[in-house]
């Protein structure tokens, strides 16, 4: 099939920053795109060929949008999967598949998938209602501390809470959830696997993720991870096995914990370009966004080696600021060597909202880490 400067249409469900970065590469290849998003101010709006406003969880909206395109992909997971399934039956190519998305949308189903496929994951329990947690604690089948996770619609750590006492349970939503053992991990790692329609598979180097202590959001992504070759290999093999188990097409980001005993446990997966792969725009031979296109269009995959070491810093809204965004001191960070800011195009900031990121490239990862901290201290996402 000819995708380049042709009548072919790629549909993207979701119009946020991941879509916007994907559109850099559809523009590079001159591939025609249609984007659907709930917001009229979605970052994708300016770069897509056709933009539609609509609810991604609404069956009719997703179905009607899907009928306009040849291949459909996502940049967000909360999509109406029944519509995707119907579109698949009617011949639209949907990557990731409705089946994969259905599993990933629900943390309880996702966990069971790992168990069924003999993939290592954190020990967990499933609960249909929050109140069942209280019963489990009373019967001593569940003990403090543990991690509570909403089964559905959590993202960027907002459906996750460490529970140490009864009072920590007070403000939680009442619905379906899981609890996990609190892992005392050494490191959080992520591996992105790319797999095209024919099954050609490539894996990006393992990265290390450092999290914000309170917000549960990634603060720094470090590539390559500062781990031994043996552990890197173990993480890569786990990620490859996971991608194969899903029979996945496109990118699959596999987030893992490295325990104190050097055990690898899968935390969760994302079937799309991922925050832990943003650095690839500057560090890799093939950015994750170009690779995602290659994979879903069944083109040859690009080389995944890094040209240089890199660190990504998320730019999130400062606490205490809401309103029209200002990137304070952006010029100062642009004076630093190897520093590139990416601004997503969201006009309004609020505390911890992901507004952009900064990539720092350097031959020496220790030096890059120092510059990353300086970047973090210097640039502030505030309001007017
Ligand atoms: P989300 O889907 O919102 O990204 P995650 O399940 O990835 O949520 O959890 C967010 C973060 O919370 C993780 O990256 C990790 O830092 C912490 N976390 C999650 N599960 C556990 C666990 N079982 N033990 C310790 N920390 C955890």
mmCIF file of C-alpha atoms and ligand atoms in Angstrom:
data_model
loop_
_atom_site.group_PDB
_atom_site.id
_atom_site.type_symbol
_atom_site.label_atom_id
_atom_site.label_comp_id
_atom_site.label_asym_id
_atom_site.label_seq_id
_atom_site.Cartn_x
_atom_site.Cartn_y
_atom_site.Cartn_z
ATOM 1 C CA UNK A 1 0.000 0.000 0.000
ATOM 2 C CA UNK A 2 1.195 3.498 -0.741
ATOM 3 C CA UNK A 3 0.964 5.723 2.299
ATOM 4 C CA UNK A 4 3.139 8.574 1.095
ATOM 5 C CA UNK A 5 1.545 11.588 -0.607
ATOM 6 C CA UNK A 6 -1.486 9.408 -1.329
ATOM 7 C CA UNK A 7 -5.211 9.065 -0.560
ATOM 8 C CA UNK A 8 -4.433 6.839 2.434
ATOM 9 C CA UNK A 9 -5.862 8.135 5.722
ATOM 10 C CA UNK A 10 -4.479 7.416 9.173
ATOM 11 C CA UNK A 11 -6.897 8.005 12.050
ATOM 12 C CA UNK A 12 -5.576 8.922 15.498
ATOM 13 C CA UNK A 13 -7.860 8.628 18.519
ATOM 14 C CA UNK A 14 -6.798 11.285 20.993
ATOM 15 C CA UNK A 15 -5.274 14.653 20.217
ATOM 16 C CA UNK A 16 -2.847 15.278 23.082
ATOM 17 C CA UNK A 17 0.920 15.680 23.142
ATOM 18 C CA UNK A 18 1.633 12.094 22.046
ATOM 19 C CA UNK A 19 -0.498 12.661 18.975
ATOM 20 C CA UNK A 20 1.158 15.999 18.325
ATOM 21 C CA UNK A 21 4.612 14.386 18.353
ATOM 22 C CA UNK A 22 3.327 11.548 16.132
ATOM 23 C CA UNK A 23 2.108 14.180 13.674
ATOM 24 C CA UNK A 24 5.669 15.546 13.311
ATOM 25 C CA UNK A 25 6.459 12.238 11.663
ATOM 26 C CA UNK A 26 3.282 11.922 9.576
ATOM 27 C CA UNK A 27 4.188 15.393 8.264
ATOM 28 C CA UNK A 28 7.753 14.203 7.602
ATOM 29 C CA UNK A 29 6.409 11.294 5.521
ATOM 30 C CA UNK A 30 3.471 13.281 4.102
ATOM 31 C CA UNK A 31 0.924 10.817 5.458
ATOM 32 C CA UNK A 32 -2.630 12.183 5.652
ATOM 33 C CA UNK A 33 -4.147 12.201 9.168
ATOM 34 C CA UNK A 34 -7.521 12.590 10.867
ATOM 35 C CA UNK A 35 -7.625 13.200 14.635
ATOM 36 C CA UNK A 36 -10.520 12.867 17.108
ATOM 37 C CA UNK A 37 -10.386 14.548 20.514
ATOM 38 C CA UNK A 38 -12.850 15.878 23.085
ATOM 39 C CA UNK A 39 -11.168 19.268 23.285
ATOM 40 C CA UNK A 40 -11.285 22.018 20.711
ATOM 41 C CA UNK A 41 -7.904 23.135 21.996
ATOM 42 C CA UNK A 42 -6.172 19.746 21.604
ATOM 43 C CA UNK A 43 -2.414 20.005 20.861
ATOM 44 C CA UNK A 44 -2.996 17.962 17.645
ATOM 45 C CA UNK A 45 -5.413 20.411 16.136
ATOM 46 C CA UNK A 46 -2.884 22.525 14.264
ATOM 47 C CA UNK A 47 -0.864 19.649 12.783
ATOM 48 C CA UNK A 48 -3.508 17.147 11.630
ATOM 49 C CA UNK A 49 -5.081 17.295 8.163
ATOM 50 C CA UNK A 50 -8.590 16.852 9.557
ATOM 51 C CA UNK A 51 -9.604 17.444 13.157
ATOM 52 C CA UNK A 52 -12.871 16.237 14.716
ATOM 53 C CA UNK A 53 -14.211 17.148 18.126
ATOM 54 C CA UNK A 54 -15.962 14.316 19.958
ATOM 55 C CA UNK A 55 -16.122 11.948 22.917
ATOM 56 C CA UNK A 56 -13.648 9.048 22.631
ATOM 57 C CA UNK A 57 -15.785 6.905 24.958
ATOM 58 C CA UNK A 58 -18.911 7.306 22.820
ATOM 59 C CA UNK A 59 -19.631 4.323 20.536
ATOM 60 C CA UNK A 60 -21.163 6.260 17.627
ATOM 61 C CA UNK A 61 -18.548 9.012 17.635
ATOM 62 C CA UNK A 62 -15.623 6.553 17.523
ATOM 63 C CA UNK A 63 -17.360 4.281 14.997
ATOM 64 C CA UNK A 64 -18.239 7.129 12.604
ATOM 65 C CA UNK A 65 -14.723 8.522 12.858
ATOM 66 C CA UNK A 66 -13.209 5.074 12.218
ATOM 67 C CA UNK A 67 -15.251 4.644 9.033
ATOM 68 C CA UNK A 68 -13.442 7.632 7.496
ATOM 69 C CA UNK A 69 -9.936 6.111 7.750
ATOM 70 C CA UNK A 70 -7.886 3.105 6.547
ATOM 71 C CA UNK A 71 -5.788 2.479 9.660
ATOM 72 C CA UNK A 72 -6.726 3.551 13.147
ATOM 73 C CA UNK A 73 -4.356 4.067 16.059
ATOM 74 C CA UNK A 74 -4.550 5.628 19.503
ATOM 75 C CA UNK A 75 -2.570 8.019 21.636
ATOM 76 C CA UNK A 76 -4.731 7.553 24.745
ATOM 77 C CA UNK A 77 -6.181 4.340 26.205
ATOM 78 C CA UNK A 78 -9.657 5.424 27.270
ATOM 79 C CA UNK A 79 -11.479 4.694 24.012
ATOM 80 C CA UNK A 80 -14.774 2.907 23.340
ATOM 81 C CA UNK A 81 -13.507 -0.618 22.541
ATOM 82 C CA UNK A 82 -16.883 -1.904 21.294
ATOM 83 C CA UNK A 83 -16.667 0.609 18.447
ATOM 84 C CA UNK A 84 -13.116 -0.521 17.686
ATOM 85 C CA UNK A 85 -14.216 -4.164 17.617
ATOM 86 C CA UNK A 86 -17.005 -3.400 15.147
ATOM 87 C CA UNK A 87 -14.604 -1.426 12.960
ATOM 88 C CA UNK A 88 -12.163 -4.355 12.968
ATOM 89 C CA UNK A 89 -14.967 -6.694 11.822
ATOM 90 C CA UNK A 90 -15.751 -4.271 9.023
ATOM 91 C CA UNK A 91 -12.154 -4.240 7.749
ATOM 92 C CA UNK A 92 -10.595 -1.188 9.371
ATOM 93 C CA UNK A 93 -7.118 -1.986 10.667
ATOM 94 C CA UNK A 94 -6.941 -1.049 14.338
ATOM 95 C CA UNK A 95 -3.572 -0.982 16.166
ATOM 96 C CA UNK A 96 -3.441 -1.699 19.040
ATOM 97 C CA UNK A 97 -6.316 -4.175 18.688
ATOM 98 C CA UNK A 98 -9.613 -3.779 20.544
ATOM 99 C CA UNK A 99 -8.730 -6.952 22.444
ATOM 100 C CA UNK A 100 -5.416 -5.587 23.733
ATOM 101 C CA UNK A 101 -6.998 -2.266 24.620
ATOM 102 C CA UNK A 102 -9.850 -4.016 26.464
ATOM 103 C CA UNK A 103 -7.310 -5.823 28.650
ATOM 104 C CA UNK A 104 -5.156 -2.785 29.290
ATOM 105 C CA UNK A 105 -8.041 -0.457 30.142
ATOM 106 C CA UNK A 106 -8.756 -2.477 33.252
ATOM 107 C CA UNK A 107 -5.883 -3.038 35.712
ATOM 108 C CA UNK A 108 -7.570 -6.124 37.108
ATOM 109 C CA UNK A 109 -7.803 -7.755 33.655
ATOM 110 C CA UNK A 110 -4.276 -6.618 32.857
ATOM 111 C CA UNK A 111 -2.941 -8.338 35.979
ATOM 112 C CA UNK A 112 -4.773 -11.567 35.170
ATOM 113 C CA UNK A 113 -3.279 -11.455 31.675
ATOM 114 C CA UNK A 114 0.230 -11.471 33.179
ATOM 115 C CA UNK A 115 -0.648 -14.427 35.390
ATOM 116 C CA UNK A 116 -2.210 -16.340 32.462
ATOM 117 C CA UNK A 117 0.913 -15.769 30.346
ATOM 118 C CA UNK A 118 3.396 -16.539 33.056
ATOM 119 C CA UNK A 119 4.770 -12.989 33.069
ATOM 120 C CA UNK A 120 6.268 -11.713 36.341
ATOM 121 C CA UNK A 121 4.176 -9.082 38.124
ATOM 122 C CA UNK A 122 3.636 -7.638 41.606
ATOM 123 C CA UNK A 123 1.385 -9.830 43.824
ATOM 124 C CA UNK A 124 -2.148 -8.369 43.869
ATOM 125 C CA UNK A 125 -5.794 -8.841 44.886
ATOM 126 C CA UNK A 126 -8.921 -7.766 43.025
ATOM 127 C CA UNK A 127 -11.917 -6.018 44.583
ATOM 128 C CA UNK A 128 -15.276 -5.227 42.988
ATOM 129 C CA UNK A 129 -15.950 -2.463 45.566
ATOM 130 C CA UNK A 130 -13.723 -0.477 47.896
ATOM 131 C CA UNK A 131 -15.620 -1.747 50.963
ATOM 132 C CA UNK A 132 -14.396 -5.264 50.263
ATOM 133 C CA UNK A 133 -10.921 -3.984 51.137
ATOM 134 C CA UNK A 134 -12.093 -3.299 54.701
ATOM 135 C CA UNK A 135 -13.414 -6.851 54.983
ATOM 136 C CA UNK A 136 -10.110 -8.244 53.687
ATOM 137 C CA UNK A 137 -8.172 -6.190 56.269
ATOM 138 C CA UNK A 138 -10.493 -7.416 59.061
ATOM 139 C CA UNK A 139 -9.958 -11.025 57.982
ATOM 140 C CA UNK A 140 -6.231 -10.355 57.758
ATOM 141 C CA UNK A 141 -6.042 -11.473 54.143
ATOM 142 C CA UNK A 142 -4.760 -7.962 53.377
ATOM 143 C CA UNK A 143 -2.209 -6.132 55.519
ATOM 144 C CA UNK A 144 -0.870 -2.563 55.675
ATOM 145 C CA UNK A 145 1.004 -1.147 53.855
ATOM 146 C CA UNK A 146 -0.282 -1.825 50.348
ATOM 147 C CA UNK A 147 -0.919 0.056 47.121
ATOM 148 C CA UNK A 148 -4.493 0.807 46.065
ATOM 149 C CA UNK A 149 -5.188 1.236 42.336
ATOM 150 C CA UNK A 150 -8.418 2.144 40.637
ATOM 151 C CA UNK A 151 -9.163 -0.588 38.080
ATOM 152 C CA UNK A 152 -10.146 1.922 35.431
ATOM 153 C CA UNK A 153 -9.470 5.475 34.259
ATOM 154 C CA UNK A 154 -6.347 6.132 36.312
ATOM 155 C CA UNK A 155 -3.496 7.897 34.557
ATOM 156 C CA UNK A 156 -0.210 9.560 35.534
ATOM 157 C CA UNK A 157 -0.495 8.202 39.037
ATOM 158 C CA UNK A 158 -3.867 9.775 39.909
ATOM 159 C CA UNK A 159 -5.574 6.405 40.412
ATOM 160 C CA UNK A 160 -2.809 5.121 42.697
ATOM 161 C CA UNK A 161 -2.298 5.551 46.462
ATOM 162 C CA UNK A 162 -0.077 3.956 49.066
ATOM 163 C CA UNK A 163 -2.276 2.861 51.988
ATOM 164 C CA UNK A 164 -0.621 2.684 55.397
ATOM 165 C CA UNK A 165 -3.576 3.207 57.756
ATOM 166 C CA UNK A 166 -7.391 3.005 57.705
ATOM 167 C CA UNK A 167 -7.645 6.787 57.283
ATOM 168 C CA UNK A 168 -5.734 6.587 53.986
ATOM 169 C CA UNK A 169 -8.763 4.729 52.633
ATOM 170 C CA UNK A 170 -11.215 7.536 53.448
ATOM 171 C CA UNK A 171 -11.153 9.650 50.293
ATOM 172 C CA UNK A 172 -10.787 6.856 47.750
ATOM 173 C CA UNK A 173 -13.417 6.280 45.036
ATOM 174 C CA UNK A 174 -15.784 3.398 45.844
ATOM 175 C CA UNK A 175 -15.525 1.433 42.590
ATOM 176 C CA UNK A 176 -13.615 -1.585 41.270
ATOM 177 C CA UNK A 177 -9.967 -1.622 42.301
ATOM 178 C CA UNK A 178 -6.919 -3.737 42.909
ATOM 179 C CA UNK A 179 -4.414 -3.757 45.738
ATOM 180 C CA UNK A 180 -0.766 -4.610 45.279
ATOM 181 C CA UNK A 181 2.093 -5.423 47.564
ATOM 182 C CA UNK A 182 4.134 -2.276 48.161
ATOM 183 C CA UNK A 183 7.356 -3.047 46.311
ATOM 184 C CA UNK A 184 10.527 -1.728 47.884
ATOM 185 C CA UNK A 185 12.190 -1.361 44.507
ATOM 186 C CA UNK A 186 15.726 -0.288 43.588
ATOM 187 C CA UNK A 187 14.655 1.168 40.293
ATOM 188 C CA UNK A 188 11.762 1.684 37.945
ATOM 189 C CA UNK A 189 12.630 0.639 34.406
ATOM 190 C CA UNK A 190 10.873 0.860 31.082
ATOM 191 C CA UNK A 191 11.439 -0.888 27.774
ATOM 192 C CA UNK A 192 9.673 0.028 24.551
ATOM 193 C CA UNK A 193 9.126 -2.798 22.083
ATOM 194 C CA UNK A 194 8.181 -2.118 18.478
ATOM 195 C CA UNK A 195 6.471 -4.845 16.459
ATOM 196 C CA UNK A 196 5.128 -4.433 12.938
ATOM 197 C CA UNK A 197 2.206 -6.242 11.326
ATOM 198 C CA UNK A 198 4.516 -8.949 9.895
ATOM 199 C CA UNK A 199 5.982 -9.593 13.345
ATOM 200 C CA UNK A 200 9.354 -7.860 12.873
ATOM 201 C CA UNK A 201 10.372 -6.797 16.373
ATOM 202 C CA UNK A 202 12.882 -4.288 17.765
ATOM 203 C CA UNK A 203 13.545 -3.147 21.268
ATOM 204 C CA UNK A 204 14.781 0.225 22.580
ATOM 205 C CA UNK A 205 17.484 0.390 25.269
ATOM 206 C CA UNK A 206 16.234 0.050 28.854
ATOM 207 C CA UNK A 207 15.560 3.390 30.543
ATOM 208 C CA UNK A 208 15.372 4.272 34.205
ATOM 209 C CA UNK A 209 12.514 6.376 35.526
ATOM 210 C CA UNK A 210 12.778 8.602 38.548
ATOM 211 C CA UNK A 211 9.447 9.608 40.051
ATOM 212 C CA UNK A 212 8.243 12.703 41.858
ATOM 213 C CA UNK A 213 7.951 11.656 45.523
ATOM 214 C CA UNK A 214 4.375 12.982 45.978
ATOM 215 C CA UNK A 215 2.711 13.255 42.582
ATOM 216 C CA UNK A 216 3.528 9.687 41.387
ATOM 217 C CA UNK A 217 4.601 11.228 38.063
ATOM 218 C CA UNK A 218 7.829 10.568 36.166
ATOM 219 C CA UNK A 219 10.320 13.364 36.777
ATOM 220 C CA UNK A 220 13.421 12.109 34.954
ATOM 221 C CA UNK A 221 13.830 9.410 32.318
ATOM 222 C CA UNK A 222 17.446 8.304 31.966
ATOM 223 C CA UNK A 223 18.756 6.501 28.884
ATOM 224 C CA UNK A 224 20.548 4.183 29.165
ATOM 225 C CA UNK A 225 19.483 2.968 32.613
ATOM 226 C CA UNK A 226 22.367 2.774 35.085
ATOM 227 C CA UNK A 227 22.070 -1.015 35.524
ATOM 228 C CA UNK A 228 24.231 -4.030 34.664
ATOM 229 C CA UNK A 229 24.146 -5.686 31.231
ATOM 230 C CA UNK A 230 22.582 -8.814 32.775
ATOM 231 C CA UNK A 231 19.691 -6.894 34.281
ATOM 232 C CA UNK A 232 19.186 -4.894 31.076
ATOM 233 C CA UNK A 233 18.968 -8.150 29.148
ATOM 234 C CA UNK A 234 16.507 -9.586 31.634
ATOM 235 C CA UNK A 235 14.311 -6.472 31.323
ATOM 236 C CA UNK A 236 14.458 -6.591 27.517
ATOM 237 C CA UNK A 237 13.517 -10.258 27.431
ATOM 238 C CA UNK A 238 10.574 -9.666 29.756
ATOM 239 C CA UNK A 239 9.370 -6.813 27.532
ATOM 240 C CA UNK A 240 9.731 -8.914 24.363
ATOM 241 C CA UNK A 241 7.830 -11.777 25.954
ATOM 242 C CA UNK A 242 5.053 -9.368 26.948
ATOM 243 C CA UNK A 243 4.764 -7.909 23.436
ATOM 244 C CA UNK A 244 4.607 -11.428 21.979
ATOM 245 C CA UNK A 245 1.919 -12.468 24.505
ATOM 246 C CA UNK A 246 -0.290 -9.591 23.351
ATOM 247 C CA UNK A 247 0.564 -10.375 19.704
ATOM 248 C CA UNK A 248 1.059 -6.663 19.706
ATOM 249 C CA UNK A 249 1.323 -4.351 16.695
ATOM 250 C CA UNK A 250 2.784 -0.885 17.232
ATOM 251 C CA UNK A 251 4.715 0.230 20.289
ATOM 252 C CA UNK A 252 4.357 -1.412 23.665
ATOM 253 C CA UNK A 253 5.970 0.347 26.616
ATOM 254 C CA UNK A 254 6.571 -2.094 29.455
ATOM 255 C CA UNK A 255 7.042 -0.458 32.862
ATOM 256 C CA UNK A 256 8.840 -2.617 35.405
ATOM 257 C CA UNK A 257 10.159 -2.600 38.942
ATOM 258 C CA UNK A 258 13.655 -3.851 39.692
ATOM 259 C CA UNK A 259 13.448 -5.287 43.203
ATOM 260 C CA UNK A 260 16.197 -5.295 45.812
ATOM 261 C CA UNK A 261 16.817 -8.961 44.822
ATOM 262 C CA UNK A 262 17.253 -8.013 41.157
ATOM 263 C CA UNK A 263 13.923 -9.487 40.245
ATOM 264 C CA UNK A 264 11.988 -7.863 37.378
ATOM 265 C CA UNK A 265 8.244 -7.331 37.974
ATOM 266 C CA UNK A 266 5.929 -5.839 35.363
ATOM 267 C CA UNK A 267 4.008 -2.868 36.739
ATOM 268 C CA UNK A 268 1.922 -1.988 33.695
ATOM 269 C CA UNK A 269 2.080 -1.596 29.940
ATOM 270 C CA UNK A 270 1.044 1.129 27.506
ATOM 271 C CA UNK A 271 0.253 0.119 23.895
ATOM 272 C CA UNK A 272 1.413 3.387 22.301
ATOM 273 C CA UNK A 273 4.222 5.951 22.294
ATOM 274 C CA UNK A 274 5.147 6.601 25.910
ATOM 275 C CA UNK A 275 6.623 9.245 28.171
ATOM 276 C CA UNK A 276 9.615 6.966 28.752
ATOM 277 C CA UNK A 277 10.441 7.176 25.018
ATOM 278 C CA UNK A 278 10.322 10.927 24.418
ATOM 279 C CA UNK A 279 14.109 11.129 24.640
ATOM 280 C CA UNK A 280 14.323 9.017 21.446
ATOM 281 C CA UNK A 281 13.472 12.128 19.392
ATOM 282 C CA UNK A 282 16.983 13.398 20.135
ATOM 283 C CA UNK A 283 18.887 10.305 21.282
ATOM 284 C CA UNK A 284 17.922 7.520 18.877
ATOM 285 C CA UNK A 285 18.425 6.644 15.223
ATOM 286 C CA UNK A 286 14.633 6.289 15.050
ATOM 287 C CA UNK A 287 12.287 8.203 17.323
ATOM 288 C CA UNK A 288 9.521 6.198 19.019
ATOM 289 C CA UNK A 289 6.950 8.194 17.031
ATOM 290 C CA UNK A 290 8.454 7.370 13.641
ATOM 291 C CA UNK A 291 8.777 3.763 14.828
ATOM 292 C CA UNK A 292 5.119 3.579 15.810
ATOM 293 C CA UNK A 293 4.149 4.660 12.290
ATOM 294 C CA UNK A 294 6.545 2.149 10.723
ATOM 295 C CA UNK A 295 5.086 -0.627 12.908
ATOM 296 C CA UNK A 296 1.368 0.019 12.318
ATOM 297 C CA UNK A 297 1.873 0.589 8.567
ATOM 298 C CA UNK A 298 3.924 -2.616 8.272
ATOM 299 C CA UNK A 299 7.008 -0.756 7.083
ATOM 300 C CA UNK A 300 10.540 -1.924 7.939
ATOM 301 C CA UNK A 301 11.382 -0.946 11.519
ATOM 302 C CA UNK A 302 14.165 1.586 12.131
ATOM 303 C CA UNK A 303 17.313 1.062 14.177
ATOM 304 C CA UNK A 304 16.652 1.502 17.910
ATOM 305 C CA UNK A 305 20.227 2.112 19.114
ATOM 306 C CA UNK A 306 21.011 5.404 20.830
ATOM 307 C CA UNK A 307 23.340 7.861 19.105
ATOM 308 C CA UNK A 308 24.008 9.568 22.443
ATOM 309 C CA UNK A 309 22.941 9.312 26.100
ATOM 310 C CA UNK A 310 19.997 11.395 27.180
ATOM 311 C CA UNK A 311 17.701 12.447 29.977
ATOM 312 C CA UNK A 312 14.145 13.659 29.720
ATOM 313 C CA UNK A 313 12.623 16.011 32.259
ATOM 314 C CA UNK A 314 8.853 16.465 32.328
ATOM 315 C CA UNK A 315 7.617 20.027 32.466
ATOM 316 C CA UNK A 316 4.580 20.041 34.716
ATOM 317 C CA UNK A 317 2.537 22.921 36.079
ATOM 318 C CA UNK A 318 3.915 24.366 39.334
ATOM 319 C CA UNK A 319 1.770 24.039 42.422
ATOM 320 C CA UNK A 320 -0.206 27.204 43.160
ATOM 321 C CA UNK A 321 -0.586 28.312 39.526
ATOM 322 C CA UNK A 322 -3.716 28.001 37.397
ATOM 323 C CA UNK A 323 -4.443 29.835 34.153
ATOM 324 C CA UNK A 324 -2.688 31.131 31.004
ATOM 325 C CA UNK A 325 0.698 29.437 30.899
ATOM 326 C CA UNK A 326 4.118 31.095 31.004
ATOM 327 C CA UNK A 327 7.391 29.164 30.634
ATOM 328 C CA UNK A 328 9.551 31.173 33.015
ATOM 329 C CA UNK A 329 13.306 31.136 32.234
ATOM 330 C CA UNK A 330 12.959 29.038 29.071
ATOM 331 C CA UNK A 331 15.712 31.147 27.446
ATOM 332 C CA UNK A 332 18.118 30.273 30.283
ATOM 333 C CA UNK A 333 17.746 26.532 29.750
ATOM 334 C CA UNK A 334 18.174 26.992 25.992
ATOM 335 C CA UNK A 335 21.617 28.463 26.689
ATOM 336 C CA UNK A 336 22.696 25.134 28.195
ATOM 337 C CA UNK A 337 24.509 22.620 25.950
ATOM 338 C CA UNK A 338 22.407 19.826 24.471
ATOM 339 C CA UNK A 339 19.120 21.064 25.955
ATOM 340 C CA UNK A 340 15.919 21.034 23.846
ATOM 341 C CA UNK A 341 12.502 22.009 25.225
ATOM 342 C CA UNK A 342 9.282 20.604 23.769
ATOM 343 C CA UNK A 343 6.124 22.621 24.416
ATOM 344 C CA UNK A 344 2.882 20.689 23.973
ATOM 345 C CA UNK A 345 0.626 23.639 23.211
ATOM 346 C CA UNK A 346 -1.765 23.488 26.168
ATOM 347 C CA UNK A 347 -2.746 27.082 26.851
ATOM 348 C CA UNK A 348 -3.829 26.575 30.464
ATOM 349 C CA UNK A 349 -1.585 25.337 33.247
ATOM 350 C CA UNK A 350 -2.639 23.703 36.518
ATOM 351 C CA UNK A 351 -0.625 21.924 39.227
ATOM 352 C CA UNK A 352 1.162 18.818 37.879
ATOM 353 C CA UNK A 353 -0.445 19.075 34.393
ATOM 354 C CA UNK A 354 2.028 17.768 31.782
ATOM 355 C CA UNK A 355 2.779 20.860 29.699
ATOM 356 C CA UNK A 356 5.974 19.854 27.928
ATOM 357 C CA UNK A 357 9.305 18.137 28.390
ATOM 358 C CA UNK A 358 12.985 18.893 28.013
ATOM 359 C CA UNK A 359 15.591 16.553 26.570
ATOM 360 C CA UNK A 360 19.217 16.789 27.664
ATOM 361 C CA UNK A 361 21.744 14.941 25.528
ATOM 362 C CA UNK A 362 25.320 14.291 26.576
ATOM 363 C CA UNK A 363 28.012 11.663 25.947
ATOM 364 C CA UNK A 364 28.355 11.390 29.738
ATOM 365 C CA UNK A 365 25.135 10.368 31.512
ATOM 366 C CA UNK A 366 26.376 11.635 34.923
ATOM 367 C CA UNK A 367 26.926 15.076 33.403
ATOM 368 C CA UNK A 368 23.502 14.870 31.705
ATOM 369 C CA UNK A 369 21.892 14.116 35.102
ATOM 370 C CA UNK A 370 23.540 17.238 36.601
ATOM 371 C CA UNK A 371 22.293 19.415 33.725
ATOM 372 C CA UNK A 372 18.836 17.850 34.074
ATOM 373 C CA UNK A 373 18.662 18.957 37.697
ATOM 374 C CA UNK A 374 19.746 22.457 36.715
ATOM 375 C CA UNK A 375 17.043 22.499 34.032
ATOM 376 C CA UNK A 376 14.477 21.399 36.582
ATOM 377 C CA UNK A 377 15.537 24.129 39.025
ATOM 378 C CA UNK A 378 15.598 26.827 36.353
ATOM 379 C CA UNK A 379 12.489 26.503 34.201
ATOM 380 C CA UNK A 380 9.103 26.942 35.884
ATOM 381 C CA UNK A 381 5.672 26.404 34.396
ATOM 382 C CA UNK A 382 3.566 29.139 35.929
ATOM 383 C CA UNK A 383 0.616 31.343 34.973
ATOM 384 C CA UNK A 384 0.444 35.032 33.997
HETATM 385 P P1 LIG B 1 -0.539 4.935 36.410
HETATM 386 O O1 LIG B 1 -1.314 3.929 35.633
HETATM 387 O O2 LIG B 1 -1.383 6.045 36.932
HETATM 388 O O3 LIG B 1 0.704 5.408 35.699
HETATM 389 P P2 LIG B 1 1.057 3.091 37.991
HETATM 390 O O4 LIG B 1 0.427 1.793 38.270
HETATM 391 O O5 LIG B 1 2.103 3.118 36.932
HETATM 392 O O6 LIG B 1 -0.063 4.198 37.720
HETATM 393 O O7 LIG B 1 1.701 3.658 39.317
HETATM 394 C C1 LIG B 1 2.312 4.936 39.383
HETATM 395 C C2 LIG B 1 3.557 4.884 40.251
HETATM 396 O O8 LIG B 1 3.218 4.491 41.591
HETATM 397 C C3 LIG B 1 4.577 3.860 39.802
HETATM 398 O O9 LIG B 1 5.359 4.299 38.746
HETATM 399 C C4 LIG B 1 5.359 3.667 41.103
HETATM 400 O O10 LIG B 1 6.247 4.730 41.344
HETATM 401 C C5 LIG B 1 4.264 3.686 42.141
HETATM 402 N N1 LIG B 1 3.777 2.301 42.357
HETATM 403 C C6 LIG B 1 2.796 1.678 41.655
HETATM 404 N N2 LIG B 1 2.610 0.410 42.087
HETATM 405 C C7 LIG B 1 3.478 0.208 43.088
HETATM 406 C C8 LIG B 1 3.778 -0.902 43.938
HETATM 407 N N3 LIG B 1 3.117 -2.054 43.882
HETATM 408 N N4 LIG B 1 4.762 -0.737 44.849
HETATM 409 C C9 LIG B 1 5.441 0.423 44.957
HETATM 410 N N5 LIG B 1 5.204 1.505 44.198
HETATM 411 C C10 LIG B 1 4.235 1.413 43.275
#
